[in-house]
């Protein structure tokens, strides 16, 4: 489901930048779906480790190890696009110093106003990083408040978060907000409910049950929700995030293993994160090149070629860059931890104590 949501975001941005006739109008809700899955998966992976004393710092190190290699690659690609545009179109007035300021802020997963004259996004170098920034903050909030987050308190947080989702959607015409510099703060209203309900669901749901045989079908309504044409307004977004997405994750979590489908789902799952982080610079670069060369008549073909190319690049980046680099960094971190532990051993274990005379 995460892979399907990432493909929906790719289609959404491609249709927008290549100005195609049709667009999956609600595909921006994939971000809210990511937040829900993040809560579910984080609770699955870290509840027991935090209970054993992992600590916030240890949690942060592991999360950065998981997220940052592809973040860095996305920033490199986005920076290359900006520098190329600055050189090819000096009339736009894009200053190299402004690009570097934006890169520095975005590299620390902070929003930047350095390129507002060109693009009013909070993360102009690689725009999808806005949701990763908010997700990382809510991850840290989860780790810091872990002892406090009992089941009933999580329920209270979910009620508060649902109210925030409704407030943001109804007050701003929907949930397609949070990525711009001017409304970045609204992303906090989008993340609290889905992440908290994901954690709560992981702690309360059992495996299997009456939905055991239906779990794989949850992908179909997810595609329909994200790919539907524009209708329903803000209430569509509220119902999708508060009711439909938790139901779909609950059904999907009950899925029984299937020999024919599991390899496909595994491939989509591995593809999802690199595809989400890396697709934007490619889509923007090719779409702008199309406009500069007046190739709008070839927009559908160029859009499909770009989407296919991005999928290949994302898969290659996962296999050839992200996974090997994270394994290497993980070994280095474990080695450093073991050396630090050895250095902290009591004196009696390293050498006999001095004898009293």
Tab-separated table of C-alpha atoms in Angstrom:
chain	number	residue	atom	x	y	z
A	1	UNK	CA	0.000	0.000	0.000
A	2	UNK	CA	2.890	2.347	0.685
A	3	UNK	CA	4.253	1.680	-2.796
A	4	UNK	CA	0.851	2.320	-4.358
A	5	UNK	CA	0.623	5.621	-2.467
A	6	UNK	CA	4.094	6.652	-3.686
A	7	UNK	CA	3.100	5.885	-7.285
A	8	UNK	CA	-0.014	8.022	-6.794
A	9	UNK	CA	2.164	10.965	-5.687
A	10	UNK	CA	4.398	10.471	-8.744
A	11	UNK	CA	1.330	10.499	-11.010
A	12	UNK	CA	-0.079	13.566	-9.230
A	13	UNK	CA	3.068	15.652	-9.706
A	14	UNK	CA	3.608	14.405	-13.263
A	15	UNK	CA	0.071	15.336	-14.313
A	16	UNK	CA	0.471	18.738	-12.667
A	17	UNK	CA	3.854	19.701	-14.115
A	18	UNK	CA	3.255	18.244	-17.587
A	19	UNK	CA	-0.221	19.871	-17.610
A	20	UNK	CA	-2.066	16.728	-18.601
A	21	UNK	CA	-5.816	16.681	-18.961
A	22	UNK	CA	-6.467	14.306	-16.048
A	23	UNK	CA	-4.994	14.268	-12.580
A	24	UNK	CA	-5.530	11.978	-9.578
A	25	UNK	CA	-7.041	14.892	-7.714
A	26	UNK	CA	-6.822	13.435	-4.214
A	27	UNK	CA	-3.378	11.830	-4.488
A	28	UNK	CA	-1.963	14.394	-2.037
A	29	UNK	CA	-3.772	12.370	0.632
A	30	UNK	CA	-1.044	9.773	0.145
A	31	UNK	CA	1.001	11.898	2.551
A	32	UNK	CA	-1.603	11.409	5.281
A	33	UNK	CA	-1.621	7.706	4.477
A	34	UNK	CA	2.186	7.675	4.859
A	35	UNK	CA	1.808	9.282	8.290
A	36	UNK	CA	-0.615	6.541	9.360
A	37	UNK	CA	1.648	3.772	8.081
A	38	UNK	CA	4.584	5.445	9.811
A	39	UNK	CA	2.812	5.274	13.173
A	40	UNK	CA	1.878	1.637	12.601
A	41	UNK	CA	5.370	0.562	11.491
A	42	UNK	CA	7.246	2.673	14.060
A	43	UNK	CA	5.212	1.147	16.879
A	44	UNK	CA	5.863	-2.321	15.473
A	45	UNK	CA	9.617	-1.732	15.209
A	46	UNK	CA	10.382	0.411	18.268
A	47	UNK	CA	7.803	-0.094	21.029
A	48	UNK	CA	9.694	-3.024	22.519
A	49	UNK	CA	13.110	-1.408	21.979
A	50	UNK	CA	12.078	1.832	23.690
A	51	UNK	CA	10.562	-0.203	26.527
A	52	UNK	CA	13.975	-1.845	26.985
A	53	UNK	CA	15.650	1.544	27.341
A	54	UNK	CA	16.663	2.519	23.817
A	55	UNK	CA	16.239	6.229	24.586
A	56	UNK	CA	15.452	9.191	22.352
A	57	UNK	CA	19.028	9.651	21.147
A	58	UNK	CA	19.381	6.010	20.146
A	59	UNK	CA	16.015	6.183	18.402
A	60	UNK	CA	17.035	9.346	16.516
A	61	UNK	CA	20.287	7.793	15.322
A	62	UNK	CA	18.491	4.760	13.919
A	63	UNK	CA	15.820	6.886	12.227
A	64	UNK	CA	18.387	9.180	10.628
A	65	UNK	CA	20.320	6.148	9.417
A	66	UNK	CA	17.128	4.929	7.751
A	67	UNK	CA	16.057	8.254	6.253
A	68	UNK	CA	19.074	10.377	5.529
A	69	UNK	CA	21.022	8.611	2.725
A	70	UNK	CA	18.140	9.126	0.301
A	71	UNK	CA	17.453	12.599	1.694
A	72	UNK	CA	21.043	13.515	0.832
A	73	UNK	CA	20.696	12.076	-2.680
A	74	UNK	CA	17.444	13.964	-3.244
A	75	UNK	CA	19.129	17.195	-2.166
A	76	UNK	CA	22.021	16.578	-4.573
A	77	UNK	CA	19.585	16.054	-7.453
A	78	UNK	CA	17.509	19.102	-6.526
A	79	UNK	CA	20.602	21.273	-6.200
A	80	UNK	CA	21.817	20.137	-9.625
A	81	UNK	CA	18.470	21.136	-11.176
A	82	UNK	CA	18.579	24.605	-9.595
A	83	UNK	CA	22.166	25.212	-10.657
A	84	UNK	CA	21.381	24.092	-14.206
A	85	UNK	CA	18.383	26.446	-14.380
A	86	UNK	CA	20.425	29.323	-12.932
A	87	UNK	CA	23.068	28.839	-15.631
A	88	UNK	CA	20.642	28.243	-18.500
A	89	UNK	CA	18.254	31.074	-17.615
A	90	UNK	CA	20.176	33.895	-15.935
A	91	UNK	CA	17.193	36.170	-16.442
A	92	UNK	CA	15.316	34.362	-13.668
A	93	UNK	CA	17.696	35.890	-11.135
A	94	UNK	CA	18.388	32.695	-9.201
A	95	UNK	CA	21.446	33.406	-7.060
A	96	UNK	CA	23.862	30.623	-6.195
A	97	UNK	CA	24.048	31.982	-2.643
A	98	UNK	CA	20.258	31.603	-2.286
A	99	UNK	CA	20.471	28.029	-3.579
A	100	UNK	CA	23.166	27.188	-1.038
A	101	UNK	CA	21.144	28.734	1.803
A	102	UNK	CA	18.122	26.656	0.858
A	103	UNK	CA	20.230	23.502	0.549
A	104	UNK	CA	21.748	24.040	3.996
A	105	UNK	CA	18.361	24.531	5.664
A	106	UNK	CA	16.688	21.663	3.812
A	107	UNK	CA	19.643	19.379	4.567
A	108	UNK	CA	18.897	19.875	8.266
A	109	UNK	CA	15.220	19.157	7.446
A	110	UNK	CA	14.265	22.757	8.190
A	111	UNK	CA	12.126	24.894	5.847
A	112	UNK	CA	13.780	27.718	3.930
A	113	UNK	CA	12.612	31.043	2.482
A	114	UNK	CA	15.787	31.579	0.434
A	115	UNK	CA	14.137	30.766	-2.918
A	116	UNK	CA	10.668	32.250	-2.414
A	117	UNK	CA	11.112	34.464	-5.475
A	118	UNK	CA	11.358	31.328	-7.627
A	119	UNK	CA	9.229	28.776	-5.823
A	120	UNK	CA	7.152	29.402	-2.676
A	121	UNK	CA	7.771	25.969	-1.155
A	122	UNK	CA	9.101	25.290	2.329
A	123	UNK	CA	11.555	22.748	0.900
A	124	UNK	CA	12.344	24.167	-2.548
A	125	UNK	CA	15.379	21.955	-3.197
A	126	UNK	CA	13.430	18.684	-2.890
A	127	UNK	CA	9.833	19.488	-2.013
A	128	UNK	CA	8.695	16.056	-0.686
A	129	UNK	CA	11.101	16.528	2.222
A	130	UNK	CA	8.497	18.742	3.905
A	131	UNK	CA	6.520	15.686	4.980
A	132	UNK	CA	9.667	13.807	6.080
A	133	UNK	CA	10.591	16.770	8.266
A	134	UNK	CA	7.196	16.741	9.991
A	135	UNK	CA	7.254	12.965	10.262
A	136	UNK	CA	10.670	13.018	11.930
A	137	UNK	CA	9.437	15.538	14.492
A	138	UNK	CA	6.402	13.443	15.358
A	139	UNK	CA	8.673	10.376	15.559
A	140	UNK	CA	10.782	12.192	18.156
A	141	UNK	CA	7.640	13.231	20.030
A	142	UNK	CA	6.579	9.570	20.128
A	143	UNK	CA	9.981	8.473	21.456
A	144	UNK	CA	10.163	11.257	24.040
A	145	UNK	CA	6.620	10.653	25.323
A	146	UNK	CA	6.769	6.872	24.990
A	147	UNK	CA	6.307	6.107	28.704
A	148	UNK	CA	3.363	8.503	28.864
A	149	UNK	CA	1.585	7.113	25.778
A	150	UNK	CA	-0.796	4.603	27.311
A	151	UNK	CA	-3.676	3.274	25.248
A	152	UNK	CA	-6.235	5.679	26.684
A	153	UNK	CA	-3.966	8.670	26.267
A	154	UNK	CA	-3.346	7.654	22.669
A	155	UNK	CA	-7.113	7.608	22.196
A	156	UNK	CA	-7.277	11.151	23.535
A	157	UNK	CA	-4.517	12.212	21.163
A	158	UNK	CA	-6.443	10.629	18.290
A	159	UNK	CA	-9.564	12.602	19.184
A	160	UNK	CA	-7.546	15.814	19.327
A	161	UNK	CA	-5.803	14.941	16.053
A	162	UNK	CA	-9.103	14.204	14.293
A	163	UNK	CA	-10.319	17.640	15.346
A	164	UNK	CA	-7.152	19.194	13.890
A	165	UNK	CA	-7.620	17.311	10.608
A	166	UNK	CA	-11.181	18.643	10.333
A	167	UNK	CA	-10.055	22.167	11.272
A	168	UNK	CA	-7.296	22.243	8.651
A	169	UNK	CA	-9.398	20.662	5.893
A	170	UNK	CA	-12.577	22.666	6.426
A	171	UNK	CA	-10.689	25.905	7.016
A	172	UNK	CA	-8.480	25.625	3.918
A	173	UNK	CA	-10.630	23.822	1.366
A	174	UNK	CA	-8.953	20.449	1.869
A	175	UNK	CA	-5.742	18.879	3.108
A	176	UNK	CA	-3.478	19.806	0.209
A	177	UNK	CA	-1.521	22.144	2.488
A	178	UNK	CA	1.697	22.150	4.501
A	179	UNK	CA	4.277	22.127	1.721
A	180	UNK	CA	4.385	25.904	1.130
A	181	UNK	CA	6.441	28.338	3.158
A	182	UNK	CA	3.303	30.220	4.182
A	183	UNK	CA	1.342	27.218	5.462
A	184	UNK	CA	4.084	24.831	6.574
A	185	UNK	CA	2.714	24.937	10.124
A	186	UNK	CA	-0.515	23.300	8.907
A	187	UNK	CA	1.408	20.104	8.301
A	188	UNK	CA	1.387	19.632	12.068
A	189	UNK	CA	-2.406	19.499	11.911
A	190	UNK	CA	-2.214	16.744	9.305
A	191	UNK	CA	0.255	14.440	11.043
A	192	UNK	CA	-1.005	14.053	14.617
A	193	UNK	CA	-4.131	11.975	14.018
A	194	UNK	CA	-2.837	9.520	11.400
A	195	UNK	CA	0.426	8.867	13.228
A	196	UNK	CA	-1.265	8.427	16.627
A	197	UNK	CA	-3.991	6.171	15.244
A	198	UNK	CA	-1.317	4.097	13.487
A	199	UNK	CA	0.497	3.544	16.796
A	200	UNK	CA	-2.782	2.723	18.533
A	201	UNK	CA	-3.829	0.261	15.837
A	202	UNK	CA	-0.507	-1.600	15.987
A	203	UNK	CA	-0.824	-1.968	19.752
A	204	UNK	CA	-4.423	-3.190	19.677
A	205	UNK	CA	-4.864	-5.182	16.469
A	206	UNK	CA	-4.274	-8.896	16.471
A	207	UNK	CA	-3.214	-10.909	13.444
A	208	UNK	CA	-5.562	-12.733	11.132
A	209	UNK	CA	-9.215	-12.729	12.173
A	210	UNK	CA	-12.270	-12.535	9.906
A	211	UNK	CA	-10.438	-10.249	7.427
A	212	UNK	CA	-7.553	-12.686	6.984
A	213	UNK	CA	-8.447	-13.507	3.387
A	214	UNK	CA	-9.393	-9.990	2.330
A	215	UNK	CA	-6.241	-8.082	3.238
A	216	UNK	CA	-4.726	-8.005	-0.239
A	217	UNK	CA	-7.844	-6.364	-1.650
A	218	UNK	CA	-7.232	-3.240	0.463
A	219	UNK	CA	-4.985	-1.956	-2.334
A	220	UNK	CA	-7.983	-1.519	-4.645
A	221	UNK	CA	-10.019	0.967	-2.563
A	222	UNK	CA	-6.779	2.806	-1.726
A	223	UNK	CA	-6.208	3.328	-5.473
A	224	UNK	CA	-9.789	4.499	-5.875
A	225	UNK	CA	-9.551	6.988	-3.010
A	226	UNK	CA	-6.256	8.487	-4.200
A	227	UNK	CA	-7.051	8.389	-7.917
A	228	UNK	CA	-10.611	9.734	-7.825
A	229	UNK	CA	-11.397	12.942	-9.709
A	230	UNK	CA	-12.034	16.120	-7.768
A	231	UNK	CA	-15.285	15.955	-5.834
A	232	UNK	CA	-16.492	16.052	-2.248
A	233	UNK	CA	-14.364	19.025	-1.250
A	234	UNK	CA	-12.867	19.190	2.225
A	235	UNK	CA	-15.223	16.569	3.633
A	236	UNK	CA	-13.821	14.003	1.220
A	237	UNK	CA	-10.382	14.522	2.758
A	238	UNK	CA	-11.672	14.348	6.335
A	239	UNK	CA	-13.595	11.116	5.778
A	240	UNK	CA	-10.683	9.551	3.884
A	241	UNK	CA	-8.111	10.297	6.596
A	242	UNK	CA	-10.215	9.756	9.716
A	243	UNK	CA	-12.300	6.764	8.627
A	244	UNK	CA	-11.216	5.134	5.360
A	245	UNK	CA	-7.433	5.016	5.766
A	246	UNK	CA	-7.482	3.404	9.248
A	247	UNK	CA	-9.963	0.832	7.951
A	248	UNK	CA	-7.747	0.014	4.945
A	249	UNK	CA	-4.632	-0.361	7.080
A	250	UNK	CA	-6.536	-2.603	9.484
A	251	UNK	CA	-7.696	-4.795	6.612
A	252	UNK	CA	-4.243	-4.836	5.011
A	253	UNK	CA	-2.552	-5.743	8.283
A	254	UNK	CA	-4.702	-8.874	8.470
A	255	UNK	CA	-3.572	-10.130	5.053
A	256	UNK	CA	-2.510	-13.753	4.815
A	257	UNK	CA	0.747	-14.523	2.962
A	258	UNK	CA	0.274	-15.187	-0.750
A	259	UNK	CA	3.110	-16.717	-2.752
A	260	UNK	CA	2.175	-14.913	-5.972
A	261	UNK	CA	1.417	-11.488	-4.502
A	262	UNK	CA	4.011	-11.132	-1.750
A	263	UNK	CA	6.980	-10.532	-4.118
A	264	UNK	CA	5.008	-7.726	-5.818
A	265	UNK	CA	4.100	-6.106	-2.508
A	266	UNK	CA	7.683	-6.451	-1.295
A	267	UNK	CA	8.967	-4.746	-4.440
A	268	UNK	CA	6.462	-1.916	-4.109
A	269	UNK	CA	7.329	-1.480	-0.447
A	270	UNK	CA	11.048	-1.218	-1.156
A	271	UNK	CA	10.396	1.167	-4.054
A	272	UNK	CA	8.121	3.516	-2.117
A	273	UNK	CA	10.585	5.583	-0.095
A	274	UNK	CA	13.239	6.223	-2.800
A	275	UNK	CA	10.479	6.935	-5.315
A	276	UNK	CA	8.852	9.489	-3.025
A	277	UNK	CA	12.103	11.261	-2.132
A	278	UNK	CA	13.744	11.275	-5.577
A	279	UNK	CA	10.949	11.776	-8.096
A	280	UNK	CA	10.374	15.511	-7.730
A	281	UNK	CA	13.633	16.917	-9.180
A	282	UNK	CA	13.300	14.663	-12.245
A	283	UNK	CA	9.669	15.625	-12.888
A	284	UNK	CA	10.400	19.332	-12.489
A	285	UNK	CA	13.527	19.215	-14.661
A	286	UNK	CA	11.941	17.349	-17.595
A	287	UNK	CA	8.711	19.390	-17.449
A	288	UNK	CA	10.645	22.680	-17.489
A	289	UNK	CA	12.792	21.427	-20.352
A	290	UNK	CA	9.622	20.547	-22.246
A	291	UNK	CA	8.338	24.105	-21.822
A	292	UNK	CA	11.667	25.661	-22.800
A	293	UNK	CA	11.811	23.571	-25.997
A	294	UNK	CA	8.082	24.058	-26.739
A	295	UNK	CA	7.394	20.336	-26.736
A	296	UNK	CA	3.958	20.521	-25.093
A	297	UNK	CA	2.489	18.420	-27.905
A	298	UNK	CA	4.569	15.518	-26.542
A	299	UNK	CA	3.527	16.067	-22.934
A	300	UNK	CA	1.787	12.681	-22.384
A	301	UNK	CA	4.691	10.735	-23.860
A	302	UNK	CA	7.273	12.752	-21.938
A	303	UNK	CA	5.306	12.330	-18.714
A	304	UNK	CA	5.098	8.547	-19.124
A	305	UNK	CA	8.789	8.317	-20.018
A	306	UNK	CA	9.726	10.430	-16.994
A	307	UNK	CA	7.600	8.311	-14.658
A	308	UNK	CA	9.134	5.115	-15.995
A	309	UNK	CA	12.633	6.543	-15.752
A	310	UNK	CA	12.071	7.729	-12.191
A	311	UNK	CA	10.881	4.262	-11.154
A	312	UNK	CA	14.048	2.728	-12.606
A	313	UNK	CA	16.254	5.351	-10.928
A	314	UNK	CA	14.487	4.883	-7.578
A	315	UNK	CA	14.908	1.100	-7.716
A	316	UNK	CA	18.565	1.445	-8.677
A	317	UNK	CA	19.159	4.005	-5.927
A	318	UNK	CA	17.655	1.621	-3.388
A	319	UNK	CA	19.688	-1.384	-4.489
A	320	UNK	CA	22.998	0.223	-5.414
A	321	UNK	CA	23.169	3.161	-2.998
A	322	UNK	CA	20.729	3.246	-0.097
A	323	UNK	CA	20.814	-0.363	1.107
A	324	UNK	CA	24.632	-0.802	0.823
A	325	UNK	CA	25.311	2.574	2.439
A	326	UNK	CA	22.952	1.925	5.345
A	327	UNK	CA	24.517	-1.487	5.930
A	328	UNK	CA	27.993	0.066	5.981
A	329	UNK	CA	26.909	2.880	8.310
A	330	UNK	CA	25.138	0.362	10.536
A	331	UNK	CA	28.310	-1.695	10.867
A	332	UNK	CA	30.282	1.448	11.693
A	333	UNK	CA	27.760	2.455	14.350
A	334	UNK	CA	27.779	-1.009	15.934
A	335	UNK	CA	31.569	-1.083	15.882
A	336	UNK	CA	31.746	2.332	17.529
A	337	UNK	CA	29.217	1.262	20.162
A	338	UNK	CA	31.197	-1.897	20.927
A	339	UNK	CA	34.432	0.077	21.252
A	340	UNK	CA	32.737	2.610	23.508
A	341	UNK	CA	31.339	-0.218	25.616
A	342	UNK	CA	34.753	-1.834	25.896
A	343	UNK	CA	36.294	1.448	26.946
A	344	UNK	CA	33.684	1.880	29.645
A	345	UNK	CA	34.292	-1.493	31.301
A	346	UNK	CA	35.186	-1.469	34.949
A	347	UNK	CA	38.870	-1.391	35.779
A	348	UNK	CA	38.680	-4.818	37.447
A	349	UNK	CA	37.767	-6.428	34.110
A	350	UNK	CA	40.734	-4.950	32.275
A	351	UNK	CA	43.530	-5.402	34.793
A	352	UNK	CA	43.807	-6.572	38.366
A	353	UNK	CA	43.355	-3.826	40.971
A	354	UNK	CA	46.496	-2.642	42.777
A	355	UNK	CA	47.329	-4.743	45.841
A	356	UNK	CA	47.298	-3.067	49.200
A	357	UNK	CA	50.580	-3.301	51.059
